[in-house]
Amino acid sequence: MDTIPSLTNIKRAHQRISKITLDTPVLTSQTINEMAGCEVYFKCENFQKVGSFKMRGAANMILGFRSEERTNGFATHSSGNHAQAVALAAKLAGSKAYVVMPKNSAQVKINATKDYGADVILCEPNEQSRISTCDQVIAETGAIFVHPFDDYRIIAGQATAAKELMEDVPGLHTIMTPVGGGGLAAGTALAAQYIDPNVEVVLGEPKKADDTFKSLQANKIIPVKNPDTIADGLRTSIGARNFEIIQKYVKEVVTVSEKEIIDAMRTIWERMKIIIEPSCAVPFAALLKEKEKYTGKKVGIILTGGNVDLSNLPF
Amino acid sequence: MDTIPSLTNIKRAHQRISKITLDTPVLTSQTINEMAGCEVYFKCENFQKVGSFKMRGAANMILGFRSEERTNGFATHSSGNHAQAVALAAKLAGSKAYVVMPKNSAQVKINATKDYGADVILCEPNEQSRISTCDQVIAETGAIFVHPFDDYRIIAGQATAAKELMEDVPGLHTIMTPVGGGGLAAGTALAAQYIDPNVEVVLGEPKKADDTFKSLQANKIIPVKNPDTIADGLRTSIGARNFEIIQKYVKEVVTVSEKEIIDAMRTIWERMKIIIEPSCAVPFAALLKEKEKYTGKKVGIILTGGNVDLSNLPF
């Protein structure tokens, strides 16, 4: 599949993954609505399998292969949610997963990935080592590489979160997601475009990792290097396929400060009693920052994940 | 109302409070089920208004008065969730609330109670000062006293959580709740007895505040004095009306250590991505401790509340 996913591709992805993903609940809070001045619908991907929407893309890609194509397993490199998603999706497909992780990854994440049955291969904590180690694993095993975001099958899988949200909550004015590599952002933009083109898609991005914001202004990808934002899921730069879709279908990118991210995260923890990771709080922070634009409207926010180190919270 | 609530009383309570309380969701987790060896259904009262089941009892009592009876408002003393419940229920009933709080209460709780429109009166941090200050407020204002647990109207209100749970999940083998003053525990025991007497009710109690456990053994109330358990909602001793119902209808009380409480709390945070307070984790800790009794069965647990100080977590 090397054309932008169609509505049919997204519908097929949804059918395919539904065996192993959850149709996560949409939660609301009167206090949050009063604070934001609009109706906010939170699509809780923090309750998704492996605690993140990443399960959707990995499931779509891995289940998209026939079983005889899957015999050599799947490989990826990731220090975060994508690692666990590939591990679990491969396991549930009856395949092997090889996950290259930087050796400074949180032990809890390494353990979780192993618990899902993956072979974890540690590498040096830099991009080059991740790629070369992963290439070597693929050369040795014949495993299929699963890119975390820059792949149309991944994008089609991530699009299913917005599809479910629009099915649950008709008449949304806007859907907001964070943007890192752009898998969810691009998938959401496509789903909205196909299912209800009146729905505007707005992305939240940390100021400290504002490569998508700058890339849209410059009309070309301007990567960011090792940004130190607390939103660890958004430190990656935007992918090529992702950027192309975002350029076409996203209304705007709103950047937010580290303080705005932490405050938004704490508000959701305190008011909604749910655990979200910092990356997750970015679109809500963006909504609060620009709330006068959304007065009285229905706004959907995809809460992307809930994997945080409870021993190391920012508050 | 000074007889044990009937099924009709509980049904009326449910009708009455439904205007201002939420029918909270029941969540499950495959990981938790595997860990416990049974099917666990969590009734999420941490998502209830004011973040706790206490809203149910307060709403039932306050809305049970005709509006001309409510003109002098309501008074209570509480350092915790009951304070906020009385404040909000009174506000939504169009009445005044006077809440006596120990002056060492967490500022965030005092602020929350004020935010719900209550007059907060600070007192010395001991039982005697709480009672005498509250009596004085009542003498001055003519407000109606709302006991946090030892009142049949409160018990009938708290019973509605188990009623909703049994309606949502038929065929439960056991329902577990924590026990402090016994409002929820007694209400749950009554609801089970009336709606499905096959459902066993089992209570979890901190070892450090095991007055109900000991009282049942002794066949009389043996209060506990200033227990220092982390489960701050369960430091109170069992009430008289509550004890009478629990003696009749509760199967057993399981006591758990502080470490078991903290571990159970952390497991729910990490695996379910929801925020629960320590008191809430007590019945789940009890289930894990005695899990061989429940293998393969359907167990409901009422998660009582989600109000925690995020700056002061036990992990």
XYZ file of C-alpha atoms in Angstrom:
630
model
C 0.000 0.000 0.000
C 1.812 3.078 -1.143
C -0.933 5.542 -1.791
C -2.734 7.669 0.777
C -5.312 5.436 2.522
C -8.868 5.690 1.203
C -12.029 5.510 3.271
C -12.258 1.838 2.277
C -8.733 1.232 3.577
C -9.663 2.801 6.906
C -12.887 0.806 7.155
C -10.994 -2.407 6.377
C -8.356 -1.491 8.950
C -11.104 -1.005 11.514
C -12.658 -4.389 10.759
C -9.274 -6.095 10.854
C -8.054 -4.677 14.151
C -11.339 -4.874 16.071
C -10.575 -8.444 17.085
C -7.608 -7.305 19.142
C -8.222 -3.631 19.945
C -10.821 -1.988 22.163
C -13.500 0.476 21.086
C -12.412 2.804 23.871
C -14.943 4.880 25.808
C -15.581 8.590 25.266
C -15.651 10.452 28.588
C -16.874 13.924 29.428
C -16.672 16.141 32.496
C -18.913 19.033 33.390
C -16.096 20.777 35.235
C -13.832 20.521 32.195
C -16.624 21.811 29.948
C -17.089 24.820 32.212
C -13.348 25.435 32.248
C -13.053 25.191 28.440
C -16.329 26.939 27.618
C -17.254 24.180 25.167
C -18.311 20.521 25.145
C -15.204 18.359 25.233
C -15.362 14.679 24.296
C -12.291 12.706 25.332
C -11.621 9.544 23.309
C -9.775 7.467 25.900
C -6.981 5.669 24.087
C -5.195 5.576 27.429
C -7.584 2.662 28.067
C -6.547 0.978 24.778
C -4.595 -2.309 24.806
C -0.960 -1.607 25.850
C -2.261 1.751 27.121
C -1.961 3.656 23.831
C -3.483 4.222 20.357
C -0.243 2.778 18.920
C -1.926 -0.639 19.182
C -4.237 0.311 16.291
C -1.530 0.980 13.718
C 0.627 -1.978 14.730
C -2.400 -4.282 14.671
C -3.465 -3.065 11.240
C -0.047 -3.567 9.725
C 0.681 -6.944 11.312
C -2.775 -8.453 10.753
C -2.654 -7.154 7.176
C -0.166 -9.899 6.261
C -1.329 -13.415 5.506
C -0.149 -15.910 8.085
C 2.398 -17.480 5.714
C 3.931 -14.026 5.243
C 4.284 -13.575 8.983
C 6.533 -16.559 9.719
C 9.722 -14.529 10.154
C 8.069 -12.125 12.548
C 8.188 -8.344 12.853
C 10.878 -5.912 13.918
C 10.893 -2.332 15.092
C 12.881 0.132 17.151
C 11.164 2.181 19.830
C 11.643 3.249 23.399
C 7.984 3.779 23.998
C 4.432 2.752 23.292
C 5.115 1.493 19.765
C 7.450 -1.174 21.193
C 4.695 -2.656 23.319
C 2.134 -2.331 20.526
C 4.262 -4.309 18.061
C 5.060 -6.883 20.742
C 1.410 -7.493 21.632
C 0.010 -7.292 18.089
C 2.632 -9.797 16.865
C 1.917 -12.108 19.784
C -1.825 -12.038 19.136
C -1.143 -12.709 15.434
C 0.921 -15.746 16.452
C 4.156 -14.128 15.226
C 7.490 -13.232 16.722
C 8.429 -9.622 17.526
C 11.979 -8.217 17.699
C 12.139 -4.855 19.390
C 15.289 -2.752 19.417
C 15.259 -0.444 22.443
C 17.854 2.135 23.555
C 19.635 0.749 26.589
C 18.646 3.794 28.649
C 14.931 3.026 28.166
C 12.892 2.838 31.360
C 13.220 -0.682 32.801
C 9.449 -0.810 33.213
C 9.027 -0.361 29.453
C 11.643 -2.988 28.628
C 9.933 -5.413 31.004
C 6.490 -4.679 29.580
C 7.733 -5.321 26.038
C 9.299 -8.620 27.133
C 6.098 -9.525 29.011
C 4.244 -9.308 25.707
C 6.595 -11.979 24.397
C 8.979 -9.875 22.296
C 12.722 -10.393 21.959
C 14.208 -7.113 23.198
C 17.587 -6.126 21.693
C 19.288 -3.237 23.464
C 21.217 -0.618 21.465
C 23.053 2.636 22.081
C 20.734 5.534 22.843
C 20.970 7.291 19.475
C 19.063 7.215 16.206
C 21.939 5.706 14.213
C 22.428 2.776 16.580
C 18.683 2.126 16.658
C 18.496 1.934 12.881
C 21.661 -0.093 12.328
C 20.777 -2.562 15.109
C 17.291 -2.968 13.713
C 18.676 -3.465 10.169
C 20.969 -6.160 11.511
C 18.082 -7.935 13.278
C 16.075 -7.840 10.062
C 19.029 -9.191 8.034
C 19.440 -12.066 10.493
C 15.783 -12.971 10.967
C 13.971 -11.918 7.819
C 11.486 -10.044 10.027
C 9.247 -7.363 8.503
C 9.976 -3.804 9.631
C 7.087 -1.957 11.315
C 7.671 1.795 11.118
C 6.134 3.686 14.053
C 4.401 6.303 11.879
C 5.710 6.878 8.343
C 3.710 4.095 6.713
C 0.244 4.241 5.183
C -0.837 1.035 6.922
C 0.068 2.549 10.278
C -1.744 5.778 9.367
C -4.868 3.826 8.338
C -4.797 1.973 11.662
C -4.461 5.162 13.716
C -7.336 6.701 11.701
C -9.732 4.258 13.342
C -9.651 6.147 16.662
C -11.166 9.266 15.048
C -13.605 7.062 13.110
C -14.917 5.592 16.376
C -15.053 9.031 17.976
C -17.107 10.510 15.110
C -19.437 7.511 15.196
C -19.957 7.932 18.946
C -20.268 11.729 18.892
C -21.893 13.110 15.745
C -21.608 16.807 14.927
C -18.136 17.548 16.250
C -16.814 20.954 15.270
C -13.162 20.033 15.783
C -11.015 17.014 16.596
C -7.690 17.660 18.285
C -4.729 15.291 18.558
C -1.088 15.754 19.441
C 1.513 15.533 16.671
C 4.889 13.795 16.942
C 5.748 11.550 13.990
C 2.267 12.205 12.685
C 0.684 8.744 12.493
C -2.345 9.662 14.571
C -2.481 13.245 13.297
C -2.509 12.152 9.635
C -4.933 9.291 10.280
C -7.306 11.619 12.114
C -7.123 14.188 9.310
C -8.012 11.513 6.734
C -10.831 10.033 8.802
C -12.389 13.488 9.291
C -11.980 14.383 5.613
C -13.745 11.191 4.511
C -16.369 10.744 7.210
C -17.358 14.346 7.926
C -15.401 17.038 6.078
C -17.037 19.698 8.242
C -14.944 18.478 11.163
C -11.808 20.585 11.502
C -8.630 18.848 12.636
C -6.327 20.882 14.880
C -3.012 19.563 16.217
C -1.278 20.363 19.475
C 2.515 20.380 19.540
C 5.024 21.211 22.287
C 6.818 24.533 21.619
C 10.056 22.689 22.364
C 9.405 20.177 19.554
C 7.537 22.374 17.069
C 8.858 20.802 13.874
C 5.396 20.300 12.354
C 4.415 23.886 13.108
C 7.612 25.169 11.459
C 7.468 22.673 8.613
C 3.966 23.831 7.670
C 5.129 27.451 7.640
C 8.172 26.587 5.517
C 6.252 24.205 3.258
C 8.930 21.562 3.769
C 9.971 19.277 6.560
C 12.280 20.948 9.089
C 13.220 18.238 11.609
C 13.848 18.952 15.278
C 16.855 17.418 17.001
C 16.653 15.840 20.486
C 14.014 18.209 21.872
C 13.765 17.969 25.651
C 10.006 18.336 26.026
C 8.272 16.404 28.802
C 5.896 15.090 26.120
C 8.172 12.150 25.373
C 5.859 10.692 22.747
C 6.226 13.849 20.643
C 9.994 14.187 20.458
C 10.138 12.581 17.001
C 10.057 14.701 13.868
C 7.184 14.488 11.405
C 7.327 11.738 8.760
C 7.170 12.373 5.003
C 3.864 10.584 4.306
C 2.414 12.104 7.447
C 3.462 15.632 6.504
C 1.913 15.358 3.054
C -1.490 14.445 4.548
C -1.248 17.036 7.322
C -0.410 19.780 4.806
C -3.572 18.955 2.878
C -6.115 18.322 5.586
C -5.117 19.842 8.918
C -6.478 23.269 9.786
C -3.743 24.415 12.144
C -1.070 23.471 14.649
C -1.148 25.139 18.066
C 2.061 25.087 20.104
C 2.100 25.003 23.890
C 4.700 25.511 26.617
C 5.944 22.864 29.030
C 4.021 24.550 31.847
C 0.826 24.531 29.817
C 1.309 20.803 29.159
C 1.885 19.947 32.828
C -1.044 22.094 33.992
C -3.364 20.478 31.438
C -2.167 17.012 32.441
C -2.792 17.712 36.108
C -6.237 19.136 35.392
C -7.268 15.943 33.598
C -5.857 13.744 36.382
C -7.595 15.775 39.091
C -10.903 16.429 37.417
C -11.438 13.284 35.348
C -9.616 10.814 37.631
C -7.879 9.214 34.681
C -4.194 8.737 34.036
C -2.815 10.271 30.873
C 0.763 10.720 29.783
C 2.183 14.189 29.142
C 1.953 13.880 25.326
C -1.739 13.314 25.775
C -2.279 16.613 27.537
C -0.894 18.654 24.639
C -4.119 19.044 22.597
C -6.108 19.841 25.744
C -3.518 22.486 26.618
C -3.933 23.839 23.082
C -7.719 23.954 23.512
C -7.471 25.869 26.792
C -5.019 28.298 25.188
C -7.335 29.093 22.292
C -10.643 28.428 23.957
C -12.343 31.586 22.708
C -12.322 29.979 19.229
C -14.445 27.067 20.431
C -17.043 28.670 22.699
C -20.167 26.507 22.809
C -18.842 24.061 20.208
C -18.337 20.287 20.375
C -14.653 19.411 20.452
C -13.236 15.881 20.388
C -9.800 15.213 21.865
C -7.974 11.944 21.405
C -6.223 11.073 24.664
C -3.382 9.092 23.204
C -1.977 7.068 26.067
C -1.638 6.445 29.766
C 1.833 5.010 30.200
C 3.633 7.119 32.770
C 6.288 6.342 35.312
C 4.363 6.844 38.551
C 7.610 7.239 40.467
C 8.606 10.227 38.357
C 5.650 12.563 37.982
C 5.951 16.270 37.123
C 3.854 17.273 40.119
C -36.873 7.278 58.642
C -35.675 5.226 61.548
C -36.039 1.671 60.380
C -33.639 -0.243 58.167
C -34.226 0.892 54.566
C -36.466 -1.389 52.493
C -36.045 -2.159 48.802
C -38.673 0.511 48.129
C -36.626 3.057 50.101
C -33.568 2.225 48.027
C -35.488 2.438 44.753
C -36.929 5.804 45.781
C -33.477 6.991 46.788
C -32.200 6.003 43.367
C -34.974 7.885 41.582
C -34.470 10.919 43.765
C -30.706 11.252 43.385
C -30.471 10.391 39.682
C -31.070 14.027 38.749
C -27.793 15.047 40.365
C -25.617 11.905 40.465
C -24.019 9.914 37.658
C -24.700 6.284 36.774
C -20.970 5.631 36.809
C -19.353 3.226 34.328
C -18.269 -0.326 35.152
C -14.750 -0.984 33.850
C -12.875 -4.239 33.389
C -9.293 -5.141 32.529
C -8.026 -8.370 31.073
C -4.693 -7.975 32.843
C -6.423 -7.530 36.187
C -8.637 -10.554 35.510
C -5.554 -12.665 34.768
C -3.884 -11.392 37.918
C -6.917 -12.121 40.110
C -7.965 -15.366 38.404
C -11.559 -14.164 38.190
C -13.709 -11.627 36.346
C -13.518 -8.310 38.181
C -16.076 -5.573 37.533
C -15.066 -2.186 38.890
C -17.919 0.216 39.621
C -16.161 3.545 39.147
C -17.451 5.871 41.851
C -14.164 7.725 41.478
C -15.910 9.211 38.412
C -18.957 10.190 40.520
C -19.799 13.862 41.160
C -17.303 15.285 43.712
C -15.175 12.215 42.918
C -16.788 9.853 45.446
C -19.847 7.705 46.226
C -20.495 10.049 49.171
C -22.526 12.174 46.753
C -25.221 9.480 46.699
C -25.988 9.494 50.414
C -25.785 13.260 50.777
C -28.039 13.744 47.745
C -30.602 11.269 49.069
C -30.788 12.883 52.454
C -30.852 16.488 51.247
C -33.278 15.962 48.361
C -35.493 13.942 50.714
C -36.614 17.155 52.423
C -39.302 19.345 50.915
C -37.995 22.700 49.807
C -39.722 24.560 52.658
C -37.891 22.269 55.094
C -34.546 23.099 53.527
C -34.562 26.859 54.127
C -32.067 26.790 57.002
C -29.617 24.671 55.067
C -27.537 21.659 56.061
C -24.548 21.191 58.332
C -21.905 18.532 58.703
C -18.352 17.974 59.883
C -15.877 16.184 57.638
C -12.331 16.520 56.436
C -12.937 14.519 53.322
C -15.310 13.497 50.580
C -18.490 13.887 52.652
C -17.722 17.615 53.034
C -17.736 18.140 49.282
C -20.757 15.883 48.805
C -22.897 17.852 51.276
C -21.663 21.126 49.771
C -22.593 20.171 46.212
C -25.840 18.340 47.026
C -27.035 21.331 49.085
C -26.064 23.742 46.326
C -27.941 21.729 43.686
C -30.950 21.571 46.011
C -30.837 25.363 46.279
C -29.869 25.220 49.968
C -27.003 26.473 52.080
C -24.311 24.122 53.424
C -22.220 24.680 56.556
C -19.213 22.409 56.727
C -17.033 22.147 59.815
C -13.524 21.039 58.827
C -10.465 20.420 61.027
C -8.029 23.264 60.466
C -5.305 20.820 59.394
C -7.402 19.574 56.462
C -5.689 19.661 53.081
C -6.083 23.155 51.617
C -7.219 21.607 48.335
C -10.171 19.971 50.121
C -11.117 23.164 51.939
C -10.981 25.051 48.639
C -13.042 22.418 46.839
C -15.726 22.558 49.536
C -15.833 26.355 49.298
C -15.941 26.134 45.492
C -19.155 24.136 45.821
C -20.607 27.112 47.655
C -20.416 25.910 51.268
C -19.565 28.026 54.283
C -16.481 26.343 55.736
C -15.972 26.685 59.489
C -12.553 25.555 60.738
C -12.200 23.730 64.063
C -9.495 22.032 66.108
C -8.376 18.727 64.647
C -10.154 16.443 67.084
C -13.531 14.718 67.285
C -14.772 16.771 70.222
C -14.069 20.099 68.568
C -15.687 18.891 65.335
C -18.875 17.936 67.135
C -19.109 20.976 69.411
C -18.373 23.390 66.551
C -20.970 21.694 64.397
C -23.537 21.786 67.225
C -22.894 25.484 67.606
C -23.369 26.105 63.876
C -26.646 24.190 64.007
C -27.806 26.140 67.065
C -27.047 29.420 65.283
C -28.444 28.592 61.857
C -31.128 25.971 62.367
C -29.385 23.845 59.739
C -30.167 20.117 59.480
C -27.308 17.810 60.454
C -26.139 15.370 57.760
C -24.304 12.460 59.371
C -21.624 10.968 57.118
C -22.755 7.356 57.592
C -24.837 6.502 60.703
C -28.187 7.431 59.173
C -30.628 5.232 57.255
C -31.149 7.899 54.593
C -27.407 7.991 53.956
C -27.266 4.181 53.892
C -30.162 4.037 51.387
C -28.362 6.543 49.164
C -25.079 4.618 49.232
C -27.013 1.403 48.431
C -27.724 2.761 44.950
C -24.145 2.139 43.783
C -24.512 -1.630 44.282
C -28.000 -1.482 42.752
C -26.580 0.035 39.566
C -23.712 -2.464 39.572
C -26.055 -5.465 39.855
C -28.269 -4.042 37.112
C -25.252 -3.598 34.829
C -23.605 -6.935 35.658
C -26.067 -9.741 36.411
C -24.860 -12.920 38.092
C -22.185 -11.511 40.380
C -20.878 -14.016 42.921
C -19.547 -11.359 45.299
C -19.544 -7.587 45.741
C -16.676 -6.086 47.686
C -16.488 -2.635 49.250
C -14.242 -1.032 51.829
C -15.599 -0.391 55.309
C -14.973 2.734 57.389
C -18.073 4.199 59.029
C -20.090 1.638 57.121
C -22.465 3.723 54.985
C -21.470 2.094 51.726
C -20.854 -1.312 53.278
C -24.301 -1.443 54.905
C -26.025 -0.016 51.832
C -24.336 -2.575 49.604
C -25.306 -5.421 51.947
C -28.950 -4.309 51.866
C -29.024 -3.851 48.096
C -27.576 -7.334 47.557
C -29.946 -8.900 50.080
C -32.998 -7.375 48.369
C -32.013 -7.513 44.716
C -30.079 -10.783 44.532
C -29.567 -12.617 47.844
C -27.163 -15.010 46.119
C -24.638 -12.196 45.913
C -22.203 -12.352 48.814
C -20.966 -9.088 50.281
C -17.363 -9.070 51.498
C -15.709 -6.034 53.060
C -12.081 -4.968 52.934
C -10.618 -3.171 55.948
C -7.123 -1.896 56.730
C -5.411 -4.007 59.446
C -4.506 -0.715 61.107
C -8.188 0.283 61.381
C -9.823 -3.114 61.828
C -12.640 -2.073 64.134
C -15.370 -3.711 62.039
C -13.430 -6.976 61.871
C -12.950 -6.972 65.624
C -16.485 -5.758 66.344
C -17.972 -8.645 64.372
C -15.843 -11.113 66.338
C -16.847 -9.539 69.647
C -20.486 -9.103 68.659
C -20.340 -5.464 69.774
C -18.811 -2.276 68.488
C -15.167 -1.875 69.450
C -14.083 1.520 68.121
C -10.581 2.232 66.855
C -8.815 5.416 67.947
C -6.863 7.615 65.489
C -5.582 4.764 63.301
C -2.761 5.887 61.023
C -3.672 3.897 57.913
C -2.993 5.459 54.512
C -6.630 4.665 53.680
C -7.781 8.010 55.062
C -11.429 7.396 54.212
C -11.480 4.360 56.514
C -10.088 5.818 59.721
C -13.578 6.273 61.196
C -15.111 3.595 63.391
C -18.228 1.724 62.358
C -21.605 3.348 63.110
C -24.366 1.699 65.155
C -26.988 1.419 62.398
C -24.279 0.331 59.989
C -22.981 -2.362 62.310
C -26.432 -3.827 62.818
C -26.920 -4.272 59.054
C -23.386 -5.548 58.494
C -23.787 -8.145 61.269
C -26.876 -9.489 59.528
C -25.943 -9.420 55.888
C -22.192 -9.289 55.338
C -20.352 -12.557 54.749
C -16.919 -11.556 56.012
C -14.393 -8.798 56.538
C -10.899 -9.278 55.120
C -8.123 -7.149 56.589
C -5.102 -6.017 54.591
C -1.742 -4.453 55.371
C -0.603 -0.970 54.336
C 1.749 -2.515 51.777
C -1.069 -4.579 50.285
C -3.177 -1.419 49.989
C -0.427 0.581 48.272
C 0.443 -2.278 45.893
C -3.220 -2.745 44.946
C -3.618 0.994 44.409
C -0.567 1.125 42.174
C -1.748 -1.884 40.169
C -5.065 -0.199 39.408
C -3.353 3.070 38.465
C -0.879 1.306 36.191
C -3.117 -1.272 34.597
C -6.450 0.511 34.421
C -5.137 4.077 33.982
C -7.617 5.430 36.478
C -7.018 7.399 39.642
C -8.318 5.892 42.854
C -7.646 6.914 46.413
C -6.001 4.509 48.873
C -9.292 3.594 50.622
C -10.551 2.444 47.262
C -7.771 -0.089 46.822
C -8.618 -1.945 50.043
C -11.250 -4.367 48.658
C -9.083 -5.100 45.602
C -6.171 -5.839 47.943
C -8.514 -8.147 49.872
C -9.498 -9.920 46.659
C -5.877 -10.484 45.638
C -5.126 -11.792 49.110
C -7.904 -14.365 49.027
C -8.087 -14.927 45.314
C -8.221 -18.715 45.498
C -11.759 -18.314 46.897
C -12.966 -16.556 43.773
C -11.338 -18.505 40.930
C -13.430 -18.156 37.771
C -16.175 -16.188 39.531
C -17.650 -12.768 38.801
C -16.652 -10.255 41.451
C -17.852 -6.646 41.629
C -15.745 -4.053 43.412
C -16.990 -0.578 44.223
C -14.154 1.879 43.653
C -15.221 4.470 46.155
C -13.371 7.619 45.204
C -10.585 9.335 43.326
C -9.646 12.309 45.479
C -5.927 12.106 46.123
C -3.288 14.729 46.678
C -1.159 14.285 43.559
C 1.754 16.030 45.243
C 1.832 13.423 47.984
C 1.582 9.946 46.477
C 2.770 6.769 48.215
C 4.876 5.750 45.209
